[in-house]
Amino acid sequence: MAQKFTVKSFQEAKENNRKISMLTAYDYSMAKMVDTAGIDSVLIGDSLGMVFQGHESTLPVTVDEIIYHTKAVARGVKNALIVADMPFLSYHVSKEEAVRNAGRMIKEGGAEAVKIEGGALFTETIKAIVDAQIPVMGHIGLTPQSVNAFGGFKVQGRDEQSAKRLLEDAKLLEKAGVFAITLECIPDKLAQLITKSVSIPTIGIGAGKDCDGQVLVINDMLGMFSDFVPKFVKQYAKLNVEITAAVRSYASDVKEGRFPSDEHTFDMDSEVLKKLY
Ligand code: KIV
């Protein structure tokens, strides 16, 4: 029987050179499939703002929406570590508000850890959340909540100054007590250096193969989200094609009277029926 994956398992995995697998999920059915398939950790990412809600960025996502999705995911997960994303403005205003919002993810949503975007700017906030006994995953590189400050979704850490800042951020996050760090859209050699420079695991998305683990947005890797396909995404299925074809067949079966057939229909005793006329 598969064992429960915890924040301790993250650390053990790094120490034993065993790669960590992580995927997003936003609903019960998907979370159950992801967990059954043996994924180590499920992230209720604020990416749901784009792939589930159809926004152009993750900025509109609220704490209540993350909690709503986390509750659904938590009901479907037995073994994977459940990590809920802290959405934009849920940890920026004050440490107190950040702790309260992180606590709601755990208490109301059923998350086992939270994820926060940002480096040096947020270390005091992260320490306060960790002090409240809530495990925190860091997230640096292309942090989508900073899309306006970055001027678009762009690879980070390509020049000396920003690469040095990211390396420093990773070390500061480790000091602040995060149990792992997501590295998003940075050059693979920088991700390799960061991974060697910290004792906690790094989880890459568009950060090359040398991270301690990998995370992808489930709608991307299943080929369900077709608005755009980032370079770092490997599509393991083309569900947008399959789902559209299945729905087209259903629509045509209904129009042509092929569905429902006897197989999908309930019958009734003919004597009972007679009495109705
Ligand atoms: O919101 C999200 O899904 C994420 C992953 C892309 C790491 O932050």
PDB file of C-alpha atoms and ligand atoms in Angstrom:
ATOM      1  CA  MET A   1       0.000   0.000   0.000  1.00  0.00           C
ATOM      2  CA  ALA A   2       1.265   3.481  -0.892  1.00  0.00           C
ATOM      3  CA  GLN A   3       2.457   5.574   2.040  1.00  0.00           C
ATOM      4  CA  LYS A   4       1.360   9.086   2.918  1.00  0.00           C
ATOM      5  CA  PHE A   5       3.783  11.658   1.469  1.00  0.00           C
ATOM      6  CA  THR A   6       4.588  14.408   3.971  1.00  0.00           C
ATOM      7  CA  VAL A   7       6.910  17.396   4.202  1.00  0.00           C
ATOM      8  CA  LYS A   8       9.367  15.004   5.852  1.00  0.00           C
ATOM      9  CA  SER A   9       9.139  12.745   2.788  1.00  0.00           C
ATOM     10  CA  PHE A  10      10.131  15.748   0.640  1.00  0.00           C
ATOM     11  CA  GLN A  11      13.344  16.103   2.646  1.00  0.00           C
ATOM     12  CA  GLU A  12      14.058  12.359   2.664  1.00  0.00           C
ATOM     13  CA  ALA A  13      13.555  12.253  -1.092  1.00  0.00           C
ATOM     14  CA  LYS A  14      16.236  14.914  -1.612  1.00  0.00           C
ATOM     15  CA  GLU A  15      18.618  13.133   0.756  1.00  0.00           C
ATOM     16  CA  ASN A  16      18.071   9.824  -1.077  1.00  0.00           C
ATOM     17  CA  ASN A  17      18.290  11.298  -4.566  1.00  0.00           C
ATOM     18  CA  ARG A  18      14.707  10.236  -5.303  1.00  0.00           C
ATOM     19  CA  LYS A  19      12.860  12.662  -7.606  1.00  0.00           C
ATOM     20  CA  ILE A  20       9.579  14.171  -6.370  1.00  0.00           C
ATOM     21  CA  SER A  21       6.528  14.294  -8.660  1.00  0.00           C
ATOM     22  CA  MET A  22       3.925  17.004  -8.254  1.00  0.00           C
ATOM     23  CA  LEU A  23       0.865  18.004 -10.298  1.00  0.00           C
ATOM     24  CA  THR A  24      -1.922  20.497  -9.870  1.00  0.00           C
ATOM     25  CA  ALA A  25      -5.545  19.432  -9.396  1.00  0.00           C
ATOM     26  CA  TYR A  26      -8.629  21.535  -8.787  1.00  0.00           C
ATOM     27  CA  ASP A  27     -11.468  19.033  -8.329  1.00  0.00           C
ATOM     28  CA  TYR A  28     -12.322  15.727  -6.620  1.00  0.00           C
ATOM     29  CA  SER A  29     -12.306  13.385  -9.650  1.00  0.00           C
ATOM     30  CA  MET A  30      -8.985  14.639 -11.022  1.00  0.00           C
ATOM     31  CA  ALA A  31      -7.383  14.658  -7.564  1.00  0.00           C
ATOM     32  CA  LYS A  32      -8.435  11.034  -7.056  1.00  0.00           C
ATOM     33  CA  MET A  33      -6.875   9.964 -10.378  1.00  0.00           C
ATOM     34  CA  VAL A  34      -3.662  11.900  -9.668  1.00  0.00           C
ATOM     35  CA  ASP A  35      -3.391  10.367  -6.202  1.00  0.00           C
ATOM     36  CA  THR A  36      -4.190   6.846  -7.438  1.00  0.00           C
ATOM     37  CA  ALA A  37      -1.464   7.214 -10.088  1.00  0.00           C
ATOM     38  CA  GLY A  38       1.070   7.701  -7.282  1.00  0.00           C
ATOM     39  CA  ILE A  39       1.918  11.411  -7.566  1.00  0.00           C
ATOM     40  CA  ASP A  40       3.772  12.594  -4.442  1.00  0.00           C
ATOM     41  CA  SER A  41       2.132  15.977  -4.025  1.00  0.00           C
ATOM     42  CA  VAL A  42      -0.962  17.744  -5.330  1.00  0.00           C
ATOM     43  CA  LEU A  43      -0.983  21.514  -5.700  1.00  0.00           C
ATOM     44  CA  ILE A  44      -4.193  23.505  -5.743  1.00  0.00           C
ATOM     45  CA  GLY A  45      -2.445  26.159  -7.814  1.00  0.00           C
ATOM     46  CA  ASP A  46      -3.770  29.640  -8.478  1.00  0.00           C
ATOM     47  CA  SER A  47      -3.184  28.591 -12.107  1.00  0.00           C
ATOM     48  CA  LEU A  48      -6.846  27.608 -11.740  1.00  0.00           C
ATOM     49  CA  GLY A  49      -7.535  31.275 -12.468  1.00  0.00           C
ATOM     50  CA  MET A  50      -6.329  30.684 -16.029  1.00  0.00           C
ATOM     51  CA  VAL A  51      -7.081  27.046 -16.860  1.00  0.00           C
ATOM     52  CA  PHE A  52     -10.289  26.640 -14.844  1.00  0.00           C
ATOM     53  CA  GLN A  53     -11.766  30.164 -14.720  1.00  0.00           C
ATOM     54  CA  GLY A  54     -10.458  31.463 -18.049  1.00  0.00           C
ATOM     55  CA  HIS A  55      -8.750  34.630 -16.792  1.00  0.00           C
ATOM     56  CA  GLU A  56      -5.633  35.966 -18.522  1.00  0.00           C
ATOM     57  CA  SER A  57      -3.601  35.829 -15.315  1.00  0.00           C
ATOM     58  CA  THR A  58      -3.746  34.321 -11.827  1.00  0.00           C
ATOM     59  CA  LEU A  59      -4.329  37.729 -10.194  1.00  0.00           C
ATOM     60  CA  PRO A  60      -8.136  37.597  -9.784  1.00  0.00           C
ATOM     61  CA  VAL A  61      -8.089  34.332  -7.760  1.00  0.00           C
ATOM     62  CA  THR A  62      -9.348  34.719  -4.172  1.00  0.00           C
ATOM     63  CA  VAL A  63      -8.643  32.925  -0.903  1.00  0.00           C
ATOM     64  CA  ASP A  64     -12.236  31.635  -0.822  1.00  0.00           C
ATOM     65  CA  GLU A  65     -11.854  30.148  -4.317  1.00  0.00           C
ATOM     66  CA  ILE A  66      -8.627  28.339  -3.391  1.00  0.00           C
ATOM     67  CA  ILE A  67     -10.322  26.994  -0.249  1.00  0.00           C
ATOM     68  CA  TYR A  68     -13.334  25.813  -2.273  1.00  0.00           C
ATOM     69  CA  HIS A  69     -11.091  23.863  -4.682  1.00  0.00           C
ATOM     70  CA  THR A  70      -8.834  22.596  -1.886  1.00  0.00           C
ATOM     71  CA  LYS A  71     -11.837  21.070  -0.101  1.00  0.00           C
ATOM     72  CA  ALA A  72     -12.806  19.186  -3.273  1.00  0.00           C
ATOM     73  CA  VAL A  73      -9.233  18.005  -3.901  1.00  0.00           C
ATOM     74  CA  ALA A  74      -8.697  16.938  -0.278  1.00  0.00           C
ATOM     75  CA  ARG A  75     -11.703  14.599  -0.519  1.00  0.00           C
ATOM     76  CA  GLY A  76     -10.035  12.783  -3.419  1.00  0.00           C
ATOM     77  CA  VAL A  77      -6.498  12.481  -2.030  1.00  0.00           C
ATOM     78  CA  LYS A  78      -5.245   9.738   0.294  1.00  0.00           C
ATOM     79  CA  ASN A  79      -1.458   9.766  -0.018  1.00  0.00           C
ATOM     80  CA  ALA A  80      -0.169  12.850  -1.809  1.00  0.00           C
ATOM     81  CA  LEU A  81       0.857  15.930   0.170  1.00  0.00           C
ATOM     82  CA  ILE A  82      -1.823  18.597  -0.374  1.00  0.00           C
ATOM     83  CA  VAL A  83      -0.388  22.068  -0.998  1.00  0.00           C
ATOM     84  CA  ALA A  84      -2.660  25.101  -1.446  1.00  0.00           C
ATOM     85  CA  ASP A  85      -1.461  28.226  -3.252  1.00  0.00           C
ATOM     86  CA  MET A  86      -1.697  31.555  -1.454  1.00  0.00           C
ATOM     87  CA  PRO A  87      -3.283  33.822  -4.083  1.00  0.00           C
ATOM     88  CA  PHE A  88      -2.316  37.420  -4.929  1.00  0.00           C
ATOM     89  CA  LEU A  89      -2.893  39.853  -2.028  1.00  0.00           C
ATOM     90  CA  SER A  90      -3.531  37.092   0.522  1.00  0.00           C
ATOM     91  CA  TYR A  91      -0.062  37.543   2.121  1.00  0.00           C
ATOM     92  CA  HIS A  92       1.084  40.970   0.909  1.00  0.00           C
ATOM     93  CA  VAL A  93      -0.739  43.332   3.286  1.00  0.00           C
ATOM     94  CA  SER A  94       0.431  42.149   6.709  1.00  0.00           C
ATOM     95  CA  LYS A  95       1.980  39.147   8.439  1.00  0.00           C
ATOM     96  CA  GLU A  96      -1.184  38.749  10.526  1.00  0.00           C
ATOM     97  CA  GLU A  97      -3.395  38.568   7.458  1.00  0.00           C
ATOM     98  CA  ALA A  98      -0.971  36.121   5.830  1.00  0.00           C
ATOM     99  CA  VAL A  99      -1.036  33.789   8.853  1.00  0.00           C
ATOM    100  CA  ARG A 100      -4.839  33.982   9.030  1.00  0.00           C
ATOM    101  CA  ASN A 101      -5.235  33.215   5.310  1.00  0.00           C
ATOM    102  CA  ALA A 102      -2.689  30.372   5.428  1.00  0.00           C
ATOM    103  CA  GLY A 103      -4.511  29.004   8.475  1.00  0.00           C
ATOM    104  CA  ARG A 104      -7.813  29.028   6.577  1.00  0.00           C
ATOM    105  CA  MET A 105      -6.237  26.911   3.809  1.00  0.00           C
ATOM    106  CA  ILE A 106      -5.376  24.285   6.431  1.00  0.00           C
ATOM    107  CA  LYS A 107      -8.388  24.569   8.742  1.00  0.00           C
ATOM    108  CA  GLU A 108     -11.185  25.027   6.186  1.00  0.00           C
ATOM    109  CA  GLY A 109      -9.626  23.634   2.997  1.00  0.00           C
ATOM    110  CA  GLY A 110      -7.831  20.587   4.354  1.00  0.00           C
ATOM    111  CA  ALA A 111      -4.444  21.574   2.890  1.00  0.00           C
ATOM    112  CA  GLU A 112      -1.293  20.287   4.576  1.00  0.00           C
ATOM    113  CA  ALA A 113       0.987  23.084   3.392  1.00  0.00           C
ATOM    114  CA  VAL A 114       0.778  26.389   1.524  1.00  0.00           C
ATOM    115  CA  LYS A 115       2.852  27.868  -1.305  1.00  0.00           C
ATOM    116  CA  ILE A 116       3.948  31.504  -1.484  1.00  0.00           C
ATOM    117  CA  GLU A 117       5.462  33.326  -4.468  1.00  0.00           C
ATOM    118  CA  GLY A 118       8.453  35.595  -3.878  1.00  0.00           C
ATOM    119  CA  GLY A 119      11.893  35.692  -2.266  1.00  0.00           C
ATOM    120  CA  ALA A 120      13.580  38.227   0.036  1.00  0.00           C
ATOM    121  CA  LEU A 121      10.487  40.466   0.223  1.00  0.00           C
ATOM    122  CA  PHE A 122       8.441  37.767   1.922  1.00  0.00           C
ATOM    123  CA  THR A 123      10.848  36.012   4.285  1.00  0.00           C
ATOM    124  CA  GLU A 124       9.415  37.661   7.430  1.00  0.00           C
ATOM    125  CA  THR A 125       5.894  36.710   6.352  1.00  0.00           C
ATOM    126  CA  ILE A 126       6.999  33.147   5.647  1.00  0.00           C
ATOM    127  CA  LYS A 127       8.677  32.904   9.078  1.00  0.00           C
ATOM    128  CA  ALA A 128       5.420  33.994  10.747  1.00  0.00           C
ATOM    129  CA  ILE A 129       3.453  31.308   8.876  1.00  0.00           C
ATOM    130  CA  VAL A 130       6.055  28.623   9.643  1.00  0.00           C
ATOM    131  CA  ASP A 131       5.933  29.716  13.318  1.00  0.00           C
ATOM    132  CA  ALA A 132       2.188  29.039  13.205  1.00  0.00           C
ATOM    133  CA  GLN A 133       3.156  25.412  12.388  1.00  0.00           C
ATOM    134  CA  ILE A 134       2.074  25.683   8.761  1.00  0.00           C
ATOM    135  CA  PRO A 135       4.584  24.208   6.290  1.00  0.00           C
ATOM    136  CA  VAL A 136       5.418  26.650   3.486  1.00  0.00           C
ATOM    137  CA  MET A 137       6.725  25.940  -0.010  1.00  0.00           C
ATOM    138  CA  GLY A 138       8.579  28.860  -1.613  1.00  0.00           C
ATOM    139  CA  HIS A 139       8.278  29.820  -5.279  1.00  0.00           C
ATOM    140  CA  ILE A 140      10.798  31.936  -7.207  1.00  0.00           C
ATOM    141  CA  GLY A 141      11.731  32.632 -10.828  1.00  0.00           C
ATOM    142  CA  LEU A 142       8.772  33.445 -13.037  1.00  0.00           C
ATOM    143  CA  THR A 143       6.244  34.078 -10.278  1.00  0.00           C
ATOM    144  CA  PRO A 144       3.000  34.632 -12.232  1.00  0.00           C
ATOM    145  CA  GLN A 145       1.511  36.948  -9.578  1.00  0.00           C
ATOM    146  CA  SER A 146       4.288  39.436 -10.528  1.00  0.00           C
ATOM    147  CA  VAL A 147       3.319  39.412 -14.221  1.00  0.00           C
ATOM    148  CA  ASN A 148       2.683  43.181 -14.258  1.00  0.00           C
ATOM    149  CA  ALA A 149       5.957  43.950 -12.479  1.00  0.00           C
ATOM    150  CA  PHE A 150       7.861  41.613 -14.864  1.00  0.00           C
ATOM    151  CA  GLY A 151       6.118  43.093 -17.932  1.00  0.00           C
ATOM    152  CA  GLY A 152       4.853  39.686 -19.099  1.00  0.00           C
ATOM    153  CA  PHE A 153       5.442  35.977 -18.601  1.00  0.00           C
ATOM    154  CA  LYS A 154       9.210  35.876 -19.236  1.00  0.00           C
ATOM    155  CA  VAL A 155      12.061  33.499 -18.368  1.00  0.00           C
ATOM    156  CA  GLN A 156      13.855  34.879 -15.272  1.00  0.00           C
ATOM    157  CA  GLY A 157      17.487  34.747 -14.130  1.00  0.00           C
ATOM    158  CA  ARG A 158      19.197  34.965 -17.502  1.00  0.00           C
ATOM    159  CA  ASP A 159      21.485  37.885 -16.628  1.00  0.00           C
ATOM    160  CA  GLU A 160      24.103  37.931 -13.864  1.00  0.00           C
ATOM    161  CA  GLN A 161      22.240  40.297 -11.561  1.00  0.00           C
ATOM    162  CA  SER A 162      18.893  38.494 -11.606  1.00  0.00           C
ATOM    163  CA  ALA A 163      20.564  35.061 -11.445  1.00  0.00           C
ATOM    164  CA  LYS A 164      22.496  36.156  -8.321  1.00  0.00           C
ATOM    165  CA  ARG A 165      19.284  37.518  -6.814  1.00  0.00           C
ATOM    166  CA  LEU A 166      17.466  34.218  -7.370  1.00  0.00           C
ATOM    167  CA  LEU A 167      20.322  32.248  -5.805  1.00  0.00           C
ATOM    168  CA  GLU A 168      20.236  34.605  -2.818  1.00  0.00           C
ATOM    169  CA  ASP A 169      16.416  34.361  -2.619  1.00  0.00           C
ATOM    170  CA  ALA A 170      16.619  30.560  -2.491  1.00  0.00           C
ATOM    171  CA  LYS A 171      19.090  30.707   0.418  1.00  0.00           C
ATOM    172  CA  LEU A 172      16.922  33.251   2.264  1.00  0.00           C
ATOM    173  CA  LEU A 173      13.836  31.102   1.780  1.00  0.00           C
ATOM    174  CA  GLU A 174      15.682  28.097   3.186  1.00  0.00           C
ATOM    175  CA  LYS A 175      16.663  30.188   6.231  1.00  0.00           C
ATOM    176  CA  ALA A 176      13.061  31.355   6.625  1.00  0.00           C
ATOM    177  CA  GLY A 177      12.053  27.695   7.019  1.00  0.00           C
ATOM    178  CA  VAL A 178      10.364  26.666   3.758  1.00  0.00           C
ATOM    179  CA  PHE A 179      10.324  22.883   3.213  1.00  0.00           C
ATOM    180  CA  ALA A 180      10.828  23.152  -0.581  1.00  0.00           C
ATOM    181  CA  ILE A 181      11.136  25.757  -3.329  1.00  0.00           C
ATOM    182  CA  THR A 182       9.389  25.834  -6.694  1.00  0.00           C
ATOM    183  CA  LEU A 183      11.700  27.143  -9.430  1.00  0.00           C
ATOM    184  CA  GLU A 184       9.682  28.393 -12.389  1.00  0.00           C
ATOM    185  CA  CYS A 185      11.036  29.256 -15.838  1.00  0.00           C
ATOM    186  CA  ILE A 186      14.720  29.759 -15.149  1.00  0.00           C
ATOM    187  CA  PRO A 187      17.735  28.425 -17.082  1.00  0.00           C
ATOM    188  CA  ASP A 188      18.557  24.808 -16.225  1.00  0.00           C
ATOM    189  CA  LYS A 189      22.138  25.585 -15.171  1.00  0.00           C
ATOM    190  CA  LEU A 190      20.923  28.181 -12.658  1.00  0.00           C
ATOM    191  CA  ALA A 191      18.334  25.705 -11.316  1.00  0.00           C
ATOM    192  CA  GLN A 192      21.134  23.127 -10.967  1.00  0.00           C
ATOM    193  CA  LEU A 193      23.261  25.602  -8.989  1.00  0.00           C
ATOM    194  CA  ILE A 194      20.349  26.574  -6.714  1.00  0.00           C
ATOM    195  CA  THR A 195      19.503  22.897  -6.160  1.00  0.00           C
ATOM    196  CA  LYS A 196      23.102  22.202  -5.083  1.00  0.00           C
ATOM    197  CA  SER A 197      23.220  25.325  -2.895  1.00  0.00           C
ATOM    198  CA  VAL A 198      20.238  24.567  -0.652  1.00  0.00           C
ATOM    199  CA  SER A 199      19.575  21.531   1.526  1.00  0.00           C
ATOM    200  CA  ILE A 200      15.812  21.556   0.882  1.00  0.00           C
ATOM    201  CA  PRO A 201      14.281  20.131  -2.326  1.00  0.00           C
ATOM    202  CA  THR A 202      13.710  22.258  -5.426  1.00  0.00           C
ATOM    203  CA  ILE A 203      10.684  21.514  -7.596  1.00  0.00           C
ATOM    204  CA  GLY A 204      11.081  22.703 -11.159  1.00  0.00           C
ATOM    205  CA  ILE A 205       8.629  23.869 -13.778  1.00  0.00           C
ATOM    206  CA  GLY A 206      10.550  25.002 -16.834  1.00  0.00           C
ATOM    207  CA  ALA A 207      13.770  24.746 -14.813  1.00  0.00           C
ATOM    208  CA  GLY A 208      15.431  21.674 -16.327  1.00  0.00           C
ATOM    209  CA  LYS A 209      16.049  18.135 -15.154  1.00  0.00           C
ATOM    210  CA  ASP A 210      18.414  18.762 -12.262  1.00  0.00           C
ATOM    211  CA  CYS A 211      15.778  19.977  -9.797  1.00  0.00           C
ATOM    212  CA  ASP A 212      14.851  17.550  -7.024  1.00  0.00           C
ATOM    213  CA  GLY A 213      11.353  17.202  -8.457  1.00  0.00           C
ATOM    214  CA  GLN A 214       8.998  18.461 -11.139  1.00  0.00           C
ATOM    215  CA  VAL A 215       5.568  20.076 -11.158  1.00  0.00           C
ATOM    216  CA  LEU A 216       3.192  20.721 -14.063  1.00  0.00           C
ATOM    217  CA  VAL A 217      -0.292  22.143 -14.435  1.00  0.00           C
ATOM    218  CA  ILE A 218      -2.519  19.114 -15.036  1.00  0.00           C
ATOM    219  CA  ASN A 219      -4.608  20.801 -17.750  1.00  0.00           C
ATOM    220  CA  ASP A 220      -1.361  21.515 -19.649  1.00  0.00           C
ATOM    221  CA  MET A 221       0.124  18.015 -19.385  1.00  0.00           C
ATOM    222  CA  LEU A 222      -3.156  16.357 -20.345  1.00  0.00           C
ATOM    223  CA  GLY A 223      -3.550  18.692 -23.319  1.00  0.00           C
ATOM    224  CA  MET A 224      -6.854  20.058 -22.031  1.00  0.00           C
ATOM    225  CA  PHE A 225      -5.804  23.725 -22.043  1.00  0.00           C
ATOM    226  CA  SER A 226      -5.197  24.695 -25.637  1.00  0.00           C
ATOM    227  CA  ASP A 227      -5.062  28.545 -25.513  1.00  0.00           C
ATOM    228  CA  PHE A 228      -1.249  28.271 -25.545  1.00  0.00           C
ATOM    229  CA  VAL A 229       1.309  25.550 -24.758  1.00  0.00           C
ATOM    230  CA  PRO A 230       4.388  26.768 -22.856  1.00  0.00           C
ATOM    231  CA  LYS A 231       7.780  25.425 -24.073  1.00  0.00           C
ATOM    232  CA  PHE A 232       8.344  23.532 -20.821  1.00  0.00           C
ATOM    233  CA  VAL A 233       5.112  21.527 -21.065  1.00  0.00           C
ATOM    234  CA  LYS A 234       5.151  17.924 -22.264  1.00  0.00           C
ATOM    235  CA  GLN A 235       1.657  16.894 -23.317  1.00  0.00           C
ATOM    236  CA  TYR A 236       1.097  13.298 -22.186  1.00  0.00           C
ATOM    237  CA  ALA A 237      -2.336  13.261 -23.839  1.00  0.00           C
ATOM    238  CA  LYS A 238      -4.390  15.427 -26.162  1.00  0.00           C
ATOM    239  CA  LEU A 239      -7.603  15.436 -24.176  1.00  0.00           C
ATOM    240  CA  ASN A 240      -8.897  18.600 -25.848  1.00  0.00           C
ATOM    241  CA  VAL A 241      -9.062  16.633 -29.115  1.00  0.00           C
ATOM    242  CA  GLU A 242     -10.534  13.521 -27.465  1.00  0.00           C
ATOM    243  CA  ILE A 243     -13.071  15.430 -25.385  1.00  0.00           C
ATOM    244  CA  THR A 244     -14.234  17.555 -28.327  1.00  0.00           C
ATOM    245  CA  ALA A 245     -14.625  14.399 -30.465  1.00  0.00           C
ATOM    246  CA  ALA A 246     -16.564  12.612 -27.691  1.00  0.00           C
ATOM    247  CA  VAL A 247     -18.887  15.597 -27.195  1.00  0.00           C
ATOM    248  CA  ARG A 248     -19.421  15.846 -30.986  1.00  0.00           C
ATOM    249  CA  SER A 249     -20.419  12.128 -31.075  1.00  0.00           C
ATOM    250  CA  TYR A 250     -22.827  12.640 -28.178  1.00  0.00           C
ATOM    251  CA  ALA A 251     -24.423  15.687 -29.840  1.00  0.00           C
ATOM    252  CA  SER A 252     -24.882  13.798 -33.103  1.00  0.00           C
ATOM    253  CA  ASP A 253     -26.250  10.668 -31.304  1.00  0.00           C
ATOM    254  CA  VAL A 254     -28.839  12.850 -29.545  1.00  0.00           C
ATOM    255  CA  LYS A 255     -29.815  14.624 -32.790  1.00  0.00           C
ATOM    256  CA  GLU A 256     -30.107  11.351 -34.708  1.00  0.00           C
ATOM    257  CA  GLY A 257     -31.958   9.493 -31.905  1.00  0.00           C
ATOM    258  CA  ARG A 258     -29.160   6.945 -31.335  1.00  0.00           C
ATOM    259  CA  PHE A 259     -28.864   7.950 -27.671  1.00  0.00           C
ATOM    260  CA  PRO A 260     -30.265   6.815 -25.307  1.00  0.00           C
ATOM    261  CA  SER A 261     -30.587   3.194 -26.469  1.00  0.00           C
ATOM    262  CA  ASP A 262     -32.290   0.363 -24.507  1.00  0.00           C
ATOM    263  CA  GLU A 263     -29.018  -0.212 -22.687  1.00  0.00           C
ATOM    264  CA  HIS A 264     -29.291   3.231 -21.035  1.00  0.00           C
ATOM    265  CA  THR A 265     -33.061   3.146 -20.407  1.00  0.00           C
ATOM    266  CA  PHE A 266     -35.230   1.982 -17.464  1.00  0.00           C
ATOM    267  CA  ASP A 267     -38.263  -0.203 -18.229  1.00  0.00           C
ATOM    268  CA  MET A 268     -41.481  -0.693 -16.265  1.00  0.00           C
ATOM    269  CA  ASP A 269     -44.002  -3.497 -15.715  1.00  0.00           C
ATOM    270  CA  SER A 270     -46.504  -3.418 -18.595  1.00  0.00           C
ATOM    271  CA  GLU A 271     -49.433  -4.057 -16.158  1.00  0.00           C
ATOM    272  CA  VAL A 272     -48.496  -0.928 -14.201  1.00  0.00           C
ATOM    273  CA  LEU A 273     -48.250   1.001 -17.430  1.00  0.00           C
ATOM    274  CA  LYS A 274     -51.717  -0.124 -18.598  1.00  0.00           C
ATOM    275  CA  LYS A 275     -53.253   1.337 -15.429  1.00  0.00           C
ATOM    276  CA  LEU A 276     -51.890   4.764 -16.311  1.00  0.00           C
ATOM    277  CA  TYR A 277     -53.920   4.956 -19.545  1.00  0.00           C
TER     278      TYR A 277
HETATM  279  O1  KIV B   1      -0.369  27.936  -9.739  1.00  0.00           O
HETATM  280  C1  KIV B   1       0.279  26.938 -10.075  1.00  0.00           C
HETATM  281  O2  KIV B   1      -0.234  25.963 -10.619  1.00  0.00           O
HETATM  282  C2  KIV B   1       1.715  26.946  -9.791  1.00  0.00           C
HETATM  283  C3  KIV B   1       2.548  25.932 -10.483  1.00  0.00           C
HETATM  284  C4  KIV B   1       2.685  26.317 -11.898  1.00  0.00           C
HETATM  285  C5  KIV B   1       3.852  25.746  -9.823  1.00  0.00           C
HETATM  286  O3  KIV B   1       2.167  27.778  -9.064  1.00  0.00           O
END
